[in-house]
Amino acid sequence: MPGRIIERYEHVPTTQEDLDWADLITLDLSLYEQPGGKEELVKQLDHAVRNVGFFYVKNFNISQEEVDRQFALGREFYSLPLEEKLKFHNVHDLESGEYNGYRPAGHRVLGNGIRDNVQVYNIPKFDGYHRRKQPAVLADNIKEIETFSRKCHEEVVVKLLRLFAILLELPDEDQLVRDHLYDVKGEDHLRYMHYAARSPEENKKVGDLYGPGHTDLGTVTLLFRQPVAALQIQNAEGKWKWVKPQDGTITINTCDALTALTGGLIKSSIHRVHAPPADQAHIDRLGVLYFARPNNHVVLDPIPNSPLLQRLGLTTNAFTELGQHLTTEQWVKVRQTQQQRPRVTAKISEDGKYSYEKKDLEILPGLHAAIIN
């Protein structure tokens, strides 16, 4: 029996407010196959990844129609009754580091009596190691979802990994690609993410934030363009700037595992989700994201055969300095467990600064998550 017809996704208008937008570079991936194109892209990428960890890409061989289909599927999932979505939620799994499936809003108390307003549905990559039941609206379209997931990897992630390898002066530009093979066991996933609009009174109690400043734990995160302004980044001067939705682009941020592999050379981007501006404050925000990570067996020590890292003396990282040589699988489990651990609420100051007890941020003995205010 065929699944129901999915109506086209219509994006809401962009904000008309004059926000303090971040100045980010845009990599044109159409240059990638041209003579000298990769080297030109690396020159553009160098400053961005060392100082901010955020940039856009365009001409990435995934059509807007394909992107909008994923937004439409996310919309259909979140329109399901809560009791139906909860069939794909398991509190015990979540708190032990298993993050695939559904996480309802309100799982965390942010502070001042306000719970989080975020629903998450994660679909693991189709590597044969993460088979799980999907809600009917997604199961009926699972081949299309797999195609999109694989295109995120092949058309964007693989190209960026080669650019990073050139930046690091590695002897083989496929070295990082081999550590991120799609069909080898790993924790990459596609995500539909839904932020419910809150009242101004509720937002004020939590510093006008949907989520405080943080970093992502993998290699790179792909955020497909959506028009509700909310994402902010911390720039090299420590100032918070809004990330502007740019037509025909994906916003990319670099993450913790890549920082570890490069001894801190490539910055793990600091970002947060702010309540939208006044003309969008009443609109729910739907996101489509892809999270790329090294394969599970990869040890997150600084890459030993990078001439650049050797010249700069970048031969240790936050893990090795504690005597730890974590695989990606170990890192993801301990970090996700810390993130989902039930904890006391944050203390939130009037100017929106979050503070937690140190024990609530412990990932490993001697290593704590950072909440960036």
Coordinates of C-alpha atoms in Angstrom, one line a residue:
M1 CA 0.0 0.0 0.0
P2 CA 1.6 3.3 -1.0
G3 CA 2.3 6.0 1.6
R4 CA 0.3 9.2 1.7
I5 CA 1.2 12.1 -0.5
I6 CA 3.6 14.5 1.2
E7 CA 2.7 18.2 0.5
R8 CA 5.4 20.5 -0.6
Y9 CA 7.3 22.4 2.1
E10 CA 6.9 26.1 2.1
H11 CA 9.6 28.2 3.8
V12 CA 8.5 31.2 5.9
P13 CA 9.8 34.7 5.0
T14 CA 13.2 35.7 6.3
T15 CA 13.4 38.3 9.0
Q16 CA 13.3 42.0 8.1
E17 CA 15.2 43.0 11.2
D18 CA 18.7 44.5 10.9
L19 CA 20.7 42.0 12.9
D20 CA 24.4 41.9 13.7
W21 CA 25.2 39.3 11.0
A22 CA 28.4 37.2 11.0
D23 CA 30.9 37.8 8.2
L24 CA 31.4 34.2 6.9
I25 CA 33.1 33.0 3.8
T26 CA 31.3 30.9 1.1
L27 CA 33.1 28.0 -0.5
D28 CA 31.9 27.4 -4.1
L29 CA 32.2 23.7 -4.5
S30 CA 31.9 24.0 -8.3
L31 CA 35.6 25.0 -8.1
Y32 CA 36.4 21.6 -6.6
E33 CA 36.9 19.7 -9.9
Q34 CA 38.6 22.6 -11.7
P35 CA 42.4 22.8 -12.1
G36 CA 43.8 24.4 -9.0
G37 CA 40.3 24.6 -7.6
K38 CA 40.9 22.6 -4.4
E39 CA 44.0 24.7 -3.6
E40 CA 42.0 27.9 -4.0
L41 CA 39.3 26.6 -1.7
V42 CA 41.9 25.6 0.9
K43 CA 43.2 29.2 0.9
Q44 CA 39.6 30.4 1.6
L45 CA 39.0 27.7 4.2
D46 CA 42.2 28.2 6.2
H47 CA 41.3 31.4 8.1
A48 CA 37.7 30.3 8.7
V49 CA 38.6 27.0 10.3
R50 CA 41.4 28.3 12.4
N51 CA 39.5 31.3 13.8
V52 CA 35.8 30.7 13.7
G53 CA 34.9 27.2 12.6
F54 CA 31.9 28.3 10.5
F55 CA 31.5 28.9 6.8
Y56 CA 28.9 28.3 4.0
V57 CA 29.2 26.0 0.9
K58 CA 27.2 26.4 -2.3
N59 CA 26.9 24.4 -5.5
F60 CA 27.0 21.1 -3.6
N61 CA 25.0 18.9 -6.1
I62 CA 22.0 18.5 -3.9
S63 CA 18.9 20.2 -5.3
Q64 CA 16.6 22.5 -3.4
E65 CA 13.8 20.1 -4.2
E66 CA 15.7 17.3 -2.4
V67 CA 16.4 19.5 0.6
D68 CA 12.8 20.7 0.8
R69 CA 11.6 17.1 0.7
Q70 CA 13.6 16.5 3.9
F71 CA 12.0 19.5 5.5
A72 CA 8.6 18.2 4.5
L73 CA 9.3 14.8 6.0
G74 CA 10.5 16.5 9.2
R75 CA 7.3 18.5 9.3
E76 CA 5.2 15.4 8.8
F77 CA 7.0 13.6 11.6
Y78 CA 6.5 16.4 14.1
S79 CA 2.8 16.7 13.2
L80 CA 2.3 13.2 14.5
P81 CA 0.5 12.8 17.9
L82 CA 3.0 12.8 20.8
E83 CA 2.0 9.3 21.8
E84 CA 3.0 8.1 18.3
K85 CA 6.3 9.9 18.5
L86 CA 7.0 8.5 21.9
K87 CA 7.0 5.0 20.5
F88 CA 10.5 5.9 19.2
H89 CA 11.8 7.3 22.4
N90 CA 13.7 5.5 25.2
V91 CA 14.8 7.4 28.2
H92 CA 17.2 4.7 29.4
D93 CA 18.9 4.5 26.0
L94 CA 19.2 8.3 25.8
E95 CA 20.8 8.6 29.2
S96 CA 23.3 5.9 28.4
G97 CA 24.6 7.6 25.3
E98 CA 22.3 6.2 22.6
Y99 CA 20.9 9.2 20.8
N100 CA 19.2 7.8 17.7
G101 CA 15.4 8.0 17.5
Y102 CA 13.2 10.6 19.2
R103 CA 13.8 12.9 22.0
P104 CA 10.8 14.9 23.2
A105 CA 10.8 18.5 24.2
G106 CA 11.1 19.1 28.0
H107 CA 13.8 16.4 28.6
R108 CA 16.0 19.1 30.2
V109 CA 15.1 21.9 32.6
L110 CA 17.1 24.9 31.4
G111 CA 16.6 27.0 34.5
N112 CA 14.1 29.2 36.4
G113 CA 11.4 26.5 35.9
I114 CA 11.6 26.6 32.0
R115 CA 12.1 23.3 30.2
D116 CA 13.8 23.0 26.8
N117 CA 11.6 23.5 23.8
V118 CA 13.5 21.2 21.4
Q119 CA 12.3 18.0 19.8
V120 CA 14.9 15.9 18.0
Y121 CA 14.7 12.9 15.7
N122 CA 18.0 11.3 14.6
I123 CA 18.3 8.8 11.7
P124 CA 21.6 7.0 11.8
K125 CA 23.6 6.6 8.6
F126 CA 22.7 3.5 6.5
D127 CA 25.9 1.5 7.2
G128 CA 24.1 -1.7 8.2
Y129 CA 24.9 -1.4 11.9
H130 CA 22.0 0.8 13.1
R131 CA 18.8 -1.0 11.9
R132 CA 15.8 0.4 13.8
K133 CA 12.1 0.7 13.3
Q134 CA 11.0 4.0 11.8
P135 CA 7.6 5.8 12.0
A136 CA 5.4 5.0 9.0
V137 CA 5.8 8.4 7.4
L138 CA 9.6 7.9 7.4
A139 CA 9.6 4.2 6.7
D140 CA 7.5 4.8 3.5
N141 CA 10.2 7.2 2.3
I142 CA 13.3 5.5 3.7
K143 CA 15.1 4.9 0.4
E144 CA 14.8 8.7 -0.4
I145 CA 16.1 9.5 3.1
E146 CA 19.1 7.1 2.6
T147 CA 19.9 8.7 -0.8
F148 CA 19.9 12.1 0.8
S149 CA 22.1 10.9 3.7
R150 CA 24.6 9.4 1.3
K151 CA 24.6 12.6 -0.8
C152 CA 25.4 14.7 2.3
H153 CA 28.4 12.4 2.8
E154 CA 29.7 12.1 -0.8
E155 CA 28.9 15.6 -2.1
V156 CA 29.9 17.6 0.9
V157 CA 31.7 15.7 3.7
V158 CA 34.1 13.8 1.5
K159 CA 35.1 17.0 -0.4
L160 CA 35.7 18.9 2.8
L161 CA 37.8 16.1 4.2
R162 CA 40.0 16.3 1.1
L163 CA 40.4 20.0 1.6
F164 CA 41.3 19.5 5.2
A165 CA 43.9 16.9 4.2
I166 CA 45.5 19.5 1.7
L167 CA 45.5 22.1 4.5
L168 CA 47.3 19.7 6.8
E169 CA 49.8 18.8 4.0
L170 CA 49.0 15.1 4.3
P171 CA 50.8 12.9 1.8
D172 CA 47.5 11.5 0.6
E173 CA 44.4 13.7 0.3
D174 CA 42.2 10.7 0.9
Q175 CA 43.7 9.9 4.3
L176 CA 40.8 11.6 6.2
V177 CA 38.3 10.2 3.8
R178 CA 39.4 6.6 4.7
D179 CA 38.7 7.5 8.4
H180 CA 35.2 8.6 7.5
L181 CA 33.9 5.8 5.2
Y182 CA 30.1 5.8 4.9
D183 CA 29.7 2.0 4.9
V184 CA 32.0 1.4 7.9
K185 CA 30.5 1.5 11.4
G186 CA 30.1 5.1 12.6
E187 CA 27.9 7.5 14.4
D188 CA 27.0 9.9 11.5
H189 CA 23.3 10.8 11.4
L190 CA 20.6 12.9 9.8
R191 CA 18.5 15.0 12.1
Y192 CA 15.1 16.7 12.0
M193 CA 15.0 19.3 14.8
H194 CA 12.0 21.3 15.9
Y195 CA 12.1 24.3 18.2
A196 CA 8.7 25.5 19.5
A197 CA 8.1 29.2 19.8
R198 CA 8.0 30.5 23.4
S199 CA 6.4 33.6 24.9
P200 CA 8.6 36.6 25.6
E201 CA 8.1 36.1 29.3
E202 CA 9.4 32.5 29.1
N203 CA 12.3 33.5 26.9
K204 CA 13.4 36.2 29.3
K205 CA 13.7 33.7 32.1
V206 CA 16.3 31.8 30.2
G207 CA 18.3 34.7 28.8
D208 CA 16.4 34.7 25.5
L209 CA 18.2 31.5 24.5
Y210 CA 16.8 28.2 23.2
G211 CA 20.2 26.7 23.9
P212 CA 23.4 28.1 25.5
G213 CA 26.8 28.3 23.8
H214 CA 28.4 24.9 23.0
T215 CA 30.5 22.9 20.5
D216 CA 29.4 19.8 18.5
L217 CA 31.3 16.6 19.1
G218 CA 32.0 15.2 15.6
T219 CA 33.9 16.3 12.5
V220 CA 31.6 18.7 10.7
T221 CA 27.9 19.5 11.0
L222 CA 25.8 20.5 8.0
L223 CA 22.9 22.8 8.6
F224 CA 20.6 23.2 5.6
R225 CA 19.3 26.7 5.0
Q226 CA 16.1 27.6 6.9
P227 CA 14.8 31.1 7.2
V228 CA 14.1 31.5 11.0
A229 CA 17.0 33.4 12.4
A230 CA 18.2 31.9 15.6
L231 CA 21.7 30.5 15.2
Q232 CA 24.5 32.6 16.6
I233 CA 28.3 32.1 16.5
Q234 CA 31.0 33.4 18.7
N235 CA 33.6 35.1 16.5
A236 CA 37.4 35.3 17.0
E237 CA 36.9 38.4 19.1
G238 CA 34.5 36.6 21.4
K239 CA 31.4 38.5 20.1
W240 CA 28.1 36.8 19.4
K241 CA 26.9 37.2 15.8
W242 CA 23.8 36.0 14.0
V243 CA 24.2 33.5 11.1
K244 CA 22.3 34.7 8.1
P245 CA 20.2 32.3 6.1
Q246 CA 21.8 32.4 2.6
D247 CA 19.9 31.0 -0.4
G248 CA 21.3 27.9 -1.9
T249 CA 23.9 27.2 0.8
I250 CA 24.6 24.8 3.7
T251 CA 26.1 26.3 6.8
I252 CA 29.1 24.2 8.0
N253 CA 30.7 24.1 11.4
T254 CA 33.8 22.2 12.5
C255 CA 33.6 20.1 15.6
D256 CA 35.4 18.5 18.6
A257 CA 36.7 15.4 16.9
L258 CA 38.4 17.4 14.1
T259 CA 39.9 19.7 16.7
A260 CA 41.3 16.7 18.5
L261 CA 42.7 15.1 15.3
T262 CA 44.4 18.4 14.4
G263 CA 45.8 19.2 17.9
G264 CA 43.6 22.3 18.1
L265 CA 44.5 23.8 14.8
I266 CA 41.0 23.5 13.4
K267 CA 38.7 25.3 15.8
S268 CA 35.6 23.6 17.2
S269 CA 33.0 26.3 16.5
I270 CA 31.2 27.9 19.4
H271 CA 27.6 28.5 18.7
R272 CA 24.2 28.8 20.4
V273 CA 20.5 29.1 19.5
H274 CA 18.9 32.4 20.4
A275 CA 15.2 33.2 20.5
P276 CA 14.3 34.5 17.0
P277 CA 13.9 38.2 16.3
A278 CA 10.5 39.9 17.0
D279 CA 9.1 39.4 13.5
Q280 CA 9.7 35.6 13.7
A281 CA 9.3 35.1 17.4
H282 CA 5.9 33.4 17.0
I283 CA 7.2 30.9 14.4
D284 CA 8.3 27.3 15.2
R285 CA 11.8 26.6 13.8
L286 CA 12.4 23.3 11.8
G287 CA 15.9 22.3 11.0
V288 CA 17.5 19.6 8.8
L289 CA 21.1 18.7 9.8
Y290 CA 23.7 16.1 9.0
F291 CA 26.3 15.2 11.6
A292 CA 29.6 13.6 10.3
R293 CA 32.0 11.8 12.5
P294 CA 35.1 9.7 12.1
N295 CA 34.4 5.9 11.9
N296 CA 34.0 4.3 15.4
H297 CA 37.5 2.7 15.4
V298 CA 39.4 5.9 14.7
V299 CA 41.6 7.0 17.6
L300 CA 41.3 10.7 18.2
D301 CA 45.0 11.5 18.7
P302 CA 46.6 14.3 16.7
I303 CA 47.4 13.2 13.2
P304 CA 51.1 12.2 13.3
N305 CA 52.0 12.6 9.7
S306 CA 50.9 16.2 9.1
P307 CA 54.0 18.3 8.4
L308 CA 52.0 21.4 9.3
L309 CA 51.0 20.1 12.8
Q310 CA 54.6 19.0 13.4
R311 CA 56.0 22.4 12.4
L312 CA 53.5 24.1 14.8
G313 CA 54.2 21.6 17.6
L314 CA 50.5 20.6 17.7
T315 CA 51.1 17.0 18.9
T316 CA 48.8 16.8 21.9
N317 CA 45.1 17.4 22.6
A318 CA 42.7 17.5 25.5
F319 CA 42.4 13.7 25.6
T320 CA 46.1 12.8 25.3
E321 CA 47.1 15.3 27.9
L322 CA 45.0 13.2 30.3
G323 CA 46.6 10.0 29.1
Q324 CA 43.5 9.1 27.2
H325 CA 43.5 7.7 23.6
L326 CA 39.8 7.6 22.9
T327 CA 38.2 6.1 19.8
T328 CA 35.4 8.0 18.2
E329 CA 33.0 5.4 19.6
Q330 CA 34.3 5.9 23.2
W331 CA 34.2 9.7 22.8
V332 CA 30.6 9.8 21.5
K333 CA 29.4 7.6 24.3
V334 CA 30.9 9.5 27.1
R335 CA 30.0 12.9 25.6
Q336 CA 26.4 11.9 24.8
T337 CA 26.0 10.4 28.3
Q338 CA 27.1 13.6 29.9
Q339 CA 24.9 15.7 27.6
Q340 CA 21.8 13.6 28.4
R341 CA 22.5 13.0 32.1
P342 CA 19.7 14.2 34.4
R343 CA 21.1 17.2 36.2
V344 CA 20.1 20.1 38.4
T345 CA 19.0 23.2 36.5
A346 CA 21.4 25.9 35.5
K347 CA 21.7 29.1 37.4
I348 CA 20.8 31.8 34.8
S349 CA 21.8 35.4 35.5
E350 CA 19.7 38.3 34.4
D351 CA 22.1 38.9 31.5
G352 CA 21.6 35.3 30.3
K353 CA 24.8 33.6 31.6
Y354 CA 24.4 29.9 32.4
S355 CA 26.3 28.1 35.1
Y356 CA 26.2 24.5 36.2
E357 CA 27.8 22.5 39.0
K358 CA 31.1 21.2 37.9
K359 CA 30.0 17.6 38.5
D360 CA 27.2 18.0 36.0
L361 CA 29.6 18.9 33.2
E362 CA 32.1 16.1 33.8
I363 CA 32.7 14.0 30.7
L364 CA 35.8 12.1 32.0
P365 CA 37.8 12.6 35.2
G366 CA 39.7 15.9 34.4
L367 CA 37.7 16.7 31.3
H368 CA 34.5 18.8 31.5
A369 CA 32.1 20.2 28.9
A370 CA 32.2 23.9 28.4
I371 CA 29.1 26.1 28.6
I372 CA 30.1 29.3 26.8
N373 CA 28.4 32.5 27.8

